[in-house]
Coordinates of C-alpha atoms and ligand atoms in Angstrom, one line a residue:
X1 CA -7.1 32.1 -8.2
X2 CA -8.9 28.9 -6.6
X3 CA -8.0 27.6 -3.3
X4 CA -5.0 25.5 -3.3
X5 CA -5.6 21.3 -2.9
X6 CA -2.6 19.4 -1.3
X7 CA -2.2 15.8 -2.2
X8 CA -2.7 14.9 1.5
X9 CA -3.7 17.2 4.5
X10 CA -2.7 15.3 7.7
X11 CA -3.2 18.6 9.7
X12 CA -7.0 18.9 8.7
X13 CA -7.2 15.1 10.1
X14 CA -5.2 15.8 13.2
X15 CA -7.7 19.0 14.1
X16 CA -10.5 16.5 14.3
X17 CA -8.9 14.0 16.8
X18 CA -6.3 16.5 18.6
X19 CA -7.4 15.8 22.2
X20 CA -7.9 12.0 22.1
X21 CA -4.5 11.5 20.4
X22 CA -2.8 13.8 23.2
X23 CA -4.4 11.9 25.9
X24 CA -3.4 8.6 24.4
X25 CA 0.2 9.8 24.0
X26 CA 0.3 11.1 27.4
X27 CA -0.9 7.8 28.7
X28 CA 2.0 6.2 27.2
X29 CA 4.5 8.9 28.7
X30 CA 3.0 8.7 32.2
X31 CA 3.5 4.8 31.8
X32 CA 6.9 5.3 30.6
X33 CA 6.7 1.9 28.8
X34 CA 7.8 2.6 25.4
X35 CA 8.6 -0.7 23.6
X36 CA 5.8 -3.2 22.8
X37 CA 3.8 -3.9 25.9
X38 CA 0.2 -3.4 26.5
X39 CA -0.7 -0.7 23.8
X40 CA 0.9 -2.6 21.3
X41 CA -0.8 -5.8 22.2
X42 CA -4.3 -4.1 22.3
X43 CA -3.5 -2.6 18.9
X44 CA -2.6 -5.9 17.5
X45 CA -5.8 -7.4 18.8
X46 CA -7.7 -4.6 17.7
X47 CA -6.2 -4.6 13.9
X48 CA -6.5 -8.4 13.9
X49 CA -10.2 -7.9 14.6
X50 CA -10.8 -5.1 12.1
X51 CA -9.1 -7.1 9.2
X52 CA -10.7 -10.3 10.4
X53 CA -7.5 -12.4 11.1
X54 CA -6.6 -14.4 14.3
X55 CA -3.2 -12.6 14.8
X56 CA -1.5 -9.4 14.6
X57 CA 2.0 -8.9 15.1
X58 CA 3.1 -5.3 15.5
X59 CA 6.5 -4.1 13.8
X60 CA 8.5 -1.1 13.2
X61 CA 7.2 -0.4 9.5
X62 CA 5.7 -2.0 6.5
X63 CA 8.9 -2.7 5.1
X64 CA 10.1 -4.7 8.3
X65 CA 6.6 -6.4 8.2
X66 CA 7.6 -7.7 4.7
X67 CA 11.3 -8.5 5.7
X68 CA 10.0 -10.3 8.8
X69 CA 7.5 -12.1 6.9
X70 CA 10.1 -13.6 4.5
X71 CA 12.6 -14.1 7.5
X72 CA 9.9 -16.2 9.3
X73 CA 9.4 -18.4 6.1
X74 CA 13.3 -19.1 6.1
X75 CA 13.6 -17.6 2.8
X76 CA 17.3 -18.6 1.7
X77 CA 19.8 -17.0 -0.8
X78 CA 18.9 -18.1 -4.2
X79 CA 15.3 -18.7 -3.4
X80 CA 12.8 -17.0 -5.9
X81 CA 9.9 -14.8 -5.0
X82 CA 7.4 -13.8 -7.6
X83 CA 6.0 -10.3 -7.2
X84 CA 5.0 -7.1 -9.3
X85 CA 7.5 -4.8 -10.9
X86 CA 5.1 -1.8 -10.3
X87 CA 4.9 -1.0 -6.7
X88 CA 7.0 0.5 -4.0
X89 CA 10.6 -0.4 -3.6
X90 CA 10.1 -2.2 -0.3
X91 CA 8.3 -5.2 -1.8
X92 CA 11.5 -6.1 -3.9
X93 CA 13.8 -4.7 -1.6
X94 CA 13.2 -7.1 1.3
X95 CA 13.5 -10.1 -1.2
X96 CA 16.8 -8.9 -2.1
X97 CA 18.1 -8.0 1.3
X98 CA 17.7 -11.8 2.1
X99 CA 19.8 -12.6 -1.1
X100 CA 16.6 -14.1 -2.9
X101 CA 15.7 -13.0 -6.3
X102 CA 12.7 -11.1 -7.0
X103 CA 10.8 -12.5 -10.3
X104 CA 8.9 -9.9 -11.8
X105 CA 5.4 -10.7 -13.4
X106 CA 3.9 -7.7 -15.1
X107 CA 0.6 -6.0 -14.2
X108 CA -2.8 -6.0 -15.5
X109 CA -3.0 -2.5 -17.2
X110 CA -6.7 -2.0 -15.9
X111 CA -6.2 -2.5 -12.0
X112 CA -2.3 -2.0 -11.9
X113 CA -1.9 -5.1 -9.9
X114 CA 0.0 -8.3 -10.9
X115 CA -1.5 -10.2 -13.9
X116 CA -2.4 -13.9 -12.6
X117 CA -2.3 -15.0 -16.2
X118 CA 1.2 -14.7 -16.5
X119 CA 2.5 -16.0 -13.1
X120 CA 2.7 -19.5 -13.9
X121 CA 5.3 -19.1 -16.6
X122 CA 7.6 -17.3 -14.1
X123 CA 7.6 -20.3 -11.7
X124 CA 10.9 -22.4 -11.4
X125 CA 12.1 -25.1 -9.1
X126 CA 13.5 -22.4 -6.7
X127 CA 10.2 -20.5 -6.4
X128 CA 9.1 -20.1 -2.8
X129 CA 6.5 -17.5 -2.6
X130 CA 4.4 -14.9 -4.3
X131 CA 3.9 -11.5 -2.9
X132 CA 1.0 -9.7 -4.6
X133 CA 0.4 -6.1 -3.7
X134 CA -2.7 -4.5 -3.4
X135 CA -2.1 -1.4 -5.3
X136 CA -3.8 1.9 -4.2
X137 CA -6.3 0.3 -1.9
X138 CA -7.8 -2.4 -4.5
X139 CA -7.0 -6.1 -4.2
X140 CA -5.1 -8.1 -6.6
X141 CA -7.1 -11.1 -8.0
X142 CA -6.5 -13.5 -5.0
X143 CA -8.7 -16.4 -6.5
X144 CA -6.3 -17.3 -9.3
X145 CA -3.1 -16.3 -7.5
X146 CA -4.1 -18.9 -4.4
X147 CA -5.2 -21.5 -6.8
X148 CA -1.9 -21.3 -8.5
X149 CA 0.3 -21.0 -5.2
X150 CA -1.7 -24.2 -4.0
X151 CA -1.0 -26.1 -7.1
X152 CA 3.0 -25.3 -7.0
X153 CA 3.1 -25.3 -3.2
X154 CA 4.0 -21.8 -2.8
X155 CA 3.4 -19.4 0.0
X156 CA 1.5 -16.4 -0.5
X157 CA 2.4 -13.0 1.4
X158 CA 0.0 -10.2 0.6
X159 CA 1.7 -6.8 0.6
X160 CA -1.5 -4.9 2.0
X161 CA 0.4 -1.6 2.9
X162 CA -2.0 0.2 0.8
X163 CA -5.1 -1.8 1.3
X164 CA -6.2 -1.9 5.1
X165 CA -9.9 -2.7 5.0
X166 CA -10.1 -3.5 1.4
X167 CA -11.9 -6.8 0.5
X168 CA -12.0 -9.5 -2.1
X169 CA -15.1 -11.6 -2.5
X170 CA -15.9 -10.4 1.0
X171 CA -12.5 -11.4 2.4
X172 CA -10.5 -9.0 3.8
X173 CA -6.9 -7.6 2.5
X174 CA -4.2 -9.5 4.3
X175 CA -6.0 -12.6 5.4
X176 CA -6.2 -14.7 2.1
X177 CA -2.5 -15.5 1.8
X178 CA -0.5 -17.1 4.8
X179 CA 0.6 -13.7 5.9
X180 CA -0.5 -10.0 5.4
X181 CA 1.7 -7.1 5.8
X182 CA 0.4 -3.4 6.7
X183 CA 2.3 -0.2 6.8
X184 CA 1.3 2.7 9.0
X185 CA 3.3 5.2 7.3
X186 CA 1.7 8.6 7.8
X187 CA 0.3 8.8 4.3
X188 CA -1.2 5.3 4.5
X189 CA -5.2 5.4 5.1
X190 CA -4.4 4.4 8.9
X191 CA -1.2 6.3 9.2
X192 CA 1.1 6.7 12.8
X193 CA 3.0 9.6 14.1
X194 CA 6.2 8.2 12.7
X195 CA 6.9 4.5 11.2
X196 CA 4.8 1.4 12.2
X197 CA 3.5 -1.8 10.5
X198 CA 2.0 -4.9 11.2
X199 CA 2.1 -8.7 10.0
X200 CA -1.3 -10.6 10.4
X201 CA -1.7 -14.3 9.8
X202 CA -4.3 -17.0 11.0
X203 CA -1.5 -19.3 11.8
X204 CA -0.7 -19.4 15.6
X205 CA 2.7 -21.2 15.3
X206 CA 3.7 -18.6 12.4
X207 CA 2.6 -15.6 14.6
X208 CA 4.8 -16.8 17.3
X209 CA 7.8 -17.2 14.9
X210 CA 7.2 -13.6 13.8
X211 CA 7.3 -12.5 17.6
X212 CA 10.6 -14.3 17.9
X213 CA 12.0 -12.5 14.6
X214 CA 10.9 -9.1 15.3
X215 CA 12.7 -9.4 18.5
X216 CA 16.3 -10.4 18.0
X217 CA 15.4 -14.1 17.9
X218 CA 16.1 -14.7 21.5
X219 CA 13.9 -16.8 23.6
X220 CA 14.4 -16.6 26.6
X221 CA 15.9 -12.9 26.7
X222 CA 19.8 -13.2 25.8
X223 CA 19.7 -16.7 24.5
X224 CA 19.2 -16.2 20.7
X225 CA 17.5 -19.3 18.7
X226 CA 17.4 -17.5 15.4
X227 CA 19.1 -14.6 14.1
X228 CA 16.0 -11.9 14.0
X229 CA 16.2 -8.1 14.4
X230 CA 14.7 -5.1 16.0
X231 CA 11.7 -4.8 14.1
X232 CA 9.6 -3.8 17.3
X233 CA 6.6 -1.4 17.2
X234 CA 6.8 1.6 19.8
X235 CA 4.0 2.0 22.4
X236 CA 3.4 5.7 21.3
X237 CA 2.6 4.6 17.6
X238 CA 0.3 2.1 18.8
X239 CA -1.5 4.4 21.2
X240 CA -2.1 6.9 18.2
X241 CA -3.0 4.3 15.8
X242 CA -5.6 2.8 18.2
X243 CA -7.3 6.2 18.4
X244 CA -7.3 6.5 14.7
X245 CA -8.4 3.1 14.0
X246 CA -11.9 4.0 15.5
X247 CA -12.2 6.5 12.5
X248 CA -10.9 4.5 9.9
X249 CA -14.3 3.2 8.7
X250 CA -15.8 6.7 8.6
X251 CA -12.4 8.1 6.7
X252 CA -12.4 5.2 4.1
X253 CA -16.2 6.0 3.5
X254 CA -15.4 9.6 2.8
X255 CA -12.5 8.6 0.5
X256 CA -14.9 6.1 -1.6
X257 CA -17.5 9.1 -1.7
X258 CA -14.7 11.7 -3.1
X259 CA -14.0 8.7 -5.8
X260 CA -17.5 8.7 -6.6
X261 CA -17.9 12.5 -6.5
X262 CA -14.8 12.6 -8.9
X263 CA -16.4 9.8 -11.3
X264 CA -19.8 12.2 -11.6
X265 CA -17.6 15.3 -11.8
X266 CA -15.2 14.0 -14.7
X267 CA -17.9 12.4 -16.4
X268 CA -20.2 15.5 -16.2
X269 CA -17.2 17.6 -17.6
X270 CA -16.8 15.0 -20.5
X271 CA -13.5 14.2 -19.3
X272 CA -13.7 10.6 -18.4
X273 CA -12.7 8.3 -21.4
X274 CA -12.3 4.7 -21.5
X275 CA -9.1 2.6 -22.1
X276 CA -9.7 2.4 -25.8
X277 CA -10.7 6.0 -26.6
X278 CA -7.2 6.8 -24.6
X279 CA -5.4 4.7 -26.9
X280 CA -6.6 6.1 -29.9
X281 CA -5.5 9.4 -28.5
X282 CA -8.8 10.9 -27.5
X283 CA -8.6 13.8 -25.0
X284 CA -9.5 13.3 -21.5
X285 CA -8.4 10.9 -18.6
X286 CA -9.0 7.2 -17.7
X287 CA -10.4 6.7 -14.3
X288 CA -9.5 4.0 -11.7
X289 CA -11.6 1.0 -12.4
X290 CA -13.5 -0.4 -9.6
X291 CA -13.9 -4.1 -9.9
X292 CA -17.5 -5.5 -8.6
X293 CA -16.1 -8.4 -6.4
X294 CA -14.0 -6.2 -4.3
X295 CA -13.8 -3.2 -1.8
X296 CA -11.5 -0.4 -2.9
X297 CA -10.4 1.8 0.0
X298 CA -8.8 4.6 -2.2
X299 CA -5.4 5.0 -0.5
X300 CA -4.8 6.6 -4.0
X301 CA -6.8 7.9 -6.7
X302 CA -4.9 7.2 -9.8
X303 CA -5.8 8.5 -13.4
X304 CA -4.1 7.7 -16.6
X305 CA -3.5 10.6 -18.9
X306 CA -1.7 11.7 -22.3
X307 CA 1.4 14.2 -21.6
X308 CA 1.1 13.2 -17.8
X309 CA 4.2 15.4 -16.7
X310 CA 2.5 18.7 -18.5
X311 CA -0.6 17.8 -16.6
X312 CA 1.5 17.6 -13.4
X313 CA 2.8 20.8 -14.0
X314 CA -0.4 22.6 -15.0
X315 CA -1.9 21.3 -11.3
X316 CA 0.9 22.5 -9.9
X317 CA 0.8 26.0 -11.3
X318 CA -2.9 26.0 -9.9
X319 CA -1.6 24.6 -6.4
X320 CA -3.1 21.2 -6.8
X321 CA -0.9 18.5 -5.5
X322 CA -0.1 15.2 -7.5
X323 CA 2.5 12.4 -7.0
X324 CA 3.5 9.7 -9.3
X325 CA 3.2 6.4 -8.0
X326 CA 5.8 5.1 -9.3
X327 CA 7.8 6.8 -12.1
X328 CA 10.2 4.0 -12.4
X329 CA 9.3 0.2 -12.1
X330 CA 11.3 -2.2 -10.0
X331 CA 13.0 -4.1 -13.1
X332 CA 14.5 -0.8 -14.2
X333 CA 15.9 0.4 -10.9
X334 CA 19.8 0.9 -10.9
X335 CA 20.2 -1.1 -7.6
X336 CA 18.6 -4.2 -9.5
X337 CA 20.8 -4.1 -12.4
X338 CA 22.3 -7.5 -12.0
X339 CA 18.8 -9.0 -12.5
X340 CA 19.7 -8.2 -16.3
X341 CA 16.4 -6.5 -17.1
X342 CA 15.8 -4.1 -19.8
X343 CA 13.3 -1.7 -21.0
X344 CA 10.6 -3.6 -22.8
X345 CA 10.3 -6.4 -20.3
X346 CA 7.2 -5.3 -18.7
X347 CA 5.4 -3.2 -21.0
X348 CA 2.1 -2.6 -18.7
X349 CA 4.3 -1.5 -15.9
X350 CA 6.5 0.6 -18.0
X351 CA 3.3 2.3 -19.6
X352 CA 1.6 2.7 -16.2
X353 CA 4.9 4.4 -15.0
X354 CA 4.8 6.9 -17.9
X355 CA 1.0 7.7 -17.7
X356 CA -0.2 7.4 -14.2
X357 CA -0.8 10.2 -11.6
X358 CA -2.4 10.3 -8.2
X359 CA -5.0 13.1 -7.6
X360 CA -6.0 14.4 -4.0
X361 CA -8.5 11.7 -2.3
X362 CA -7.9 12.3 1.4
X363 CA -11.1 12.3 3.5
X364 CA -11.4 15.9 4.5
X365 CA -11.5 17.1 1.0
X366 CA -14.7 19.4 0.3
X367 CA -17.0 19.3 -2.7
X368 CA -15.6 22.8 -3.8
X369 CA -12.0 21.2 -3.6
X370 CA -13.0 18.3 -5.9
X371 CA -14.6 20.7 -8.2
X372 CA -11.5 22.7 -8.4
X373 CA -9.5 19.7 -9.2
X374 CA -11.8 18.6 -12.1
X375 CA -12.2 22.3 -13.4
X376 CA -8.7 22.5 -13.4
X377 CA -8.0 19.4 -15.5
X378 CA -10.7 20.7 -17.8
X379 CA -8.7 23.6 -19.0
X380 CA -5.7 21.5 -19.7
X381 CA -4.8 20.9 -23.3
X382 CA -4.3 16.8 -23.8
X383 CA -2.6 17.6 -27.3
X384 CA -0.1 20.1 -28.2
Ligands
LIG11 C1 4.1 2.0 2.1 C2 4.3 0.7 1.5 C3 5.5 -0.2 2.0 C4 6.4 0.0 3.1 O1 5.8 0.6 4.3 P1 6.7 1.5 5.1 O2 5.8 1.6 6.2 O3 6.9 2.7 4.4 O4 7.9 0.8 5.3 C5 5.5 -1.5 1.3 N1 4.8 -1.9 0.3 C6 3.8 -1.0 -0.3 C7 2.9 -1.3 -1.5 C8 3.9 0.4 0.3 O5 3.0 1.3 -0.3

């Protein structure tokens, strides 16, 4: 039996940075300053610099980044926000938590990101914003999205939770729309030791408003001028993230190299097929498509395959970790039943939910582990 290959191995990453992280956490513990404060401010400046944006506002999670962004825009009950049905729950969940309505637009089946060609048909007089999601680490088609938003006077909030350091025509994720939302959930490319997130913007007044909403809406303390919440970032998380940020470019390069190795190995094994061959039932897998005008940071390496669930089982039997991102599109979630959607409404999203599978792509994977994954898939019977 070959060595196990987990989907993600955070212990391998921690082993490389243990001493630095412990020193940083120790610094916070000695200061006994735990909520916001100098570590958080330093992280905000460093993330803003990294993503090439003027302001960063540290918050408690990626989910809260989206929520506070919508609150700062004063999204009201009944307002409509256009987004993709093929995403993590939080994107749509935050819209509904404000009693606004998520209006879904199907994805481009090649990139899995929202299809700009279908956005305009979804705009109504109640539409306020568009939230494109940069799924798996490759940015949505921001050129046409921004053009449509400007023509209809809509705000764009980028859900960049999976895309820190990605770019589109040289512009970094999170900085093209009015606001960009990041998550530092442990499995993201930049992950904390718990929950954390950030909103970035080039608008100073908006950054100030985000800071107001993240801390109960009071100014000065105990005099509340808006109804905000506790969306604050902890100093311990900021201290850990500051250490990790120094390694992010190297880790991203390693993920990109792993992706390139997969491409070479899958092609060499005759397993890489194109979308047409896949549709006509040829055995093999469709690899992620990397578009030439953007930088993919590979938070996930997601393939498309026939008999997806059987392939997961086969890989599991050989101790190879996989995950489905995501098995149920948002329009078919039970909690959104009152939106009135049914199967067939967003066919590209539904097909992706049935056919896709994430393979291990984390930085510390060895060449041998990558070969093990490819060889194991090579022994799978794509047809009964
Ligand atoms: C991870 C993620 C979020 C939420 O981030 P949390 O930090 O887990 O709250 C939102 N949107 C997308 C696309 C994500 O991948």
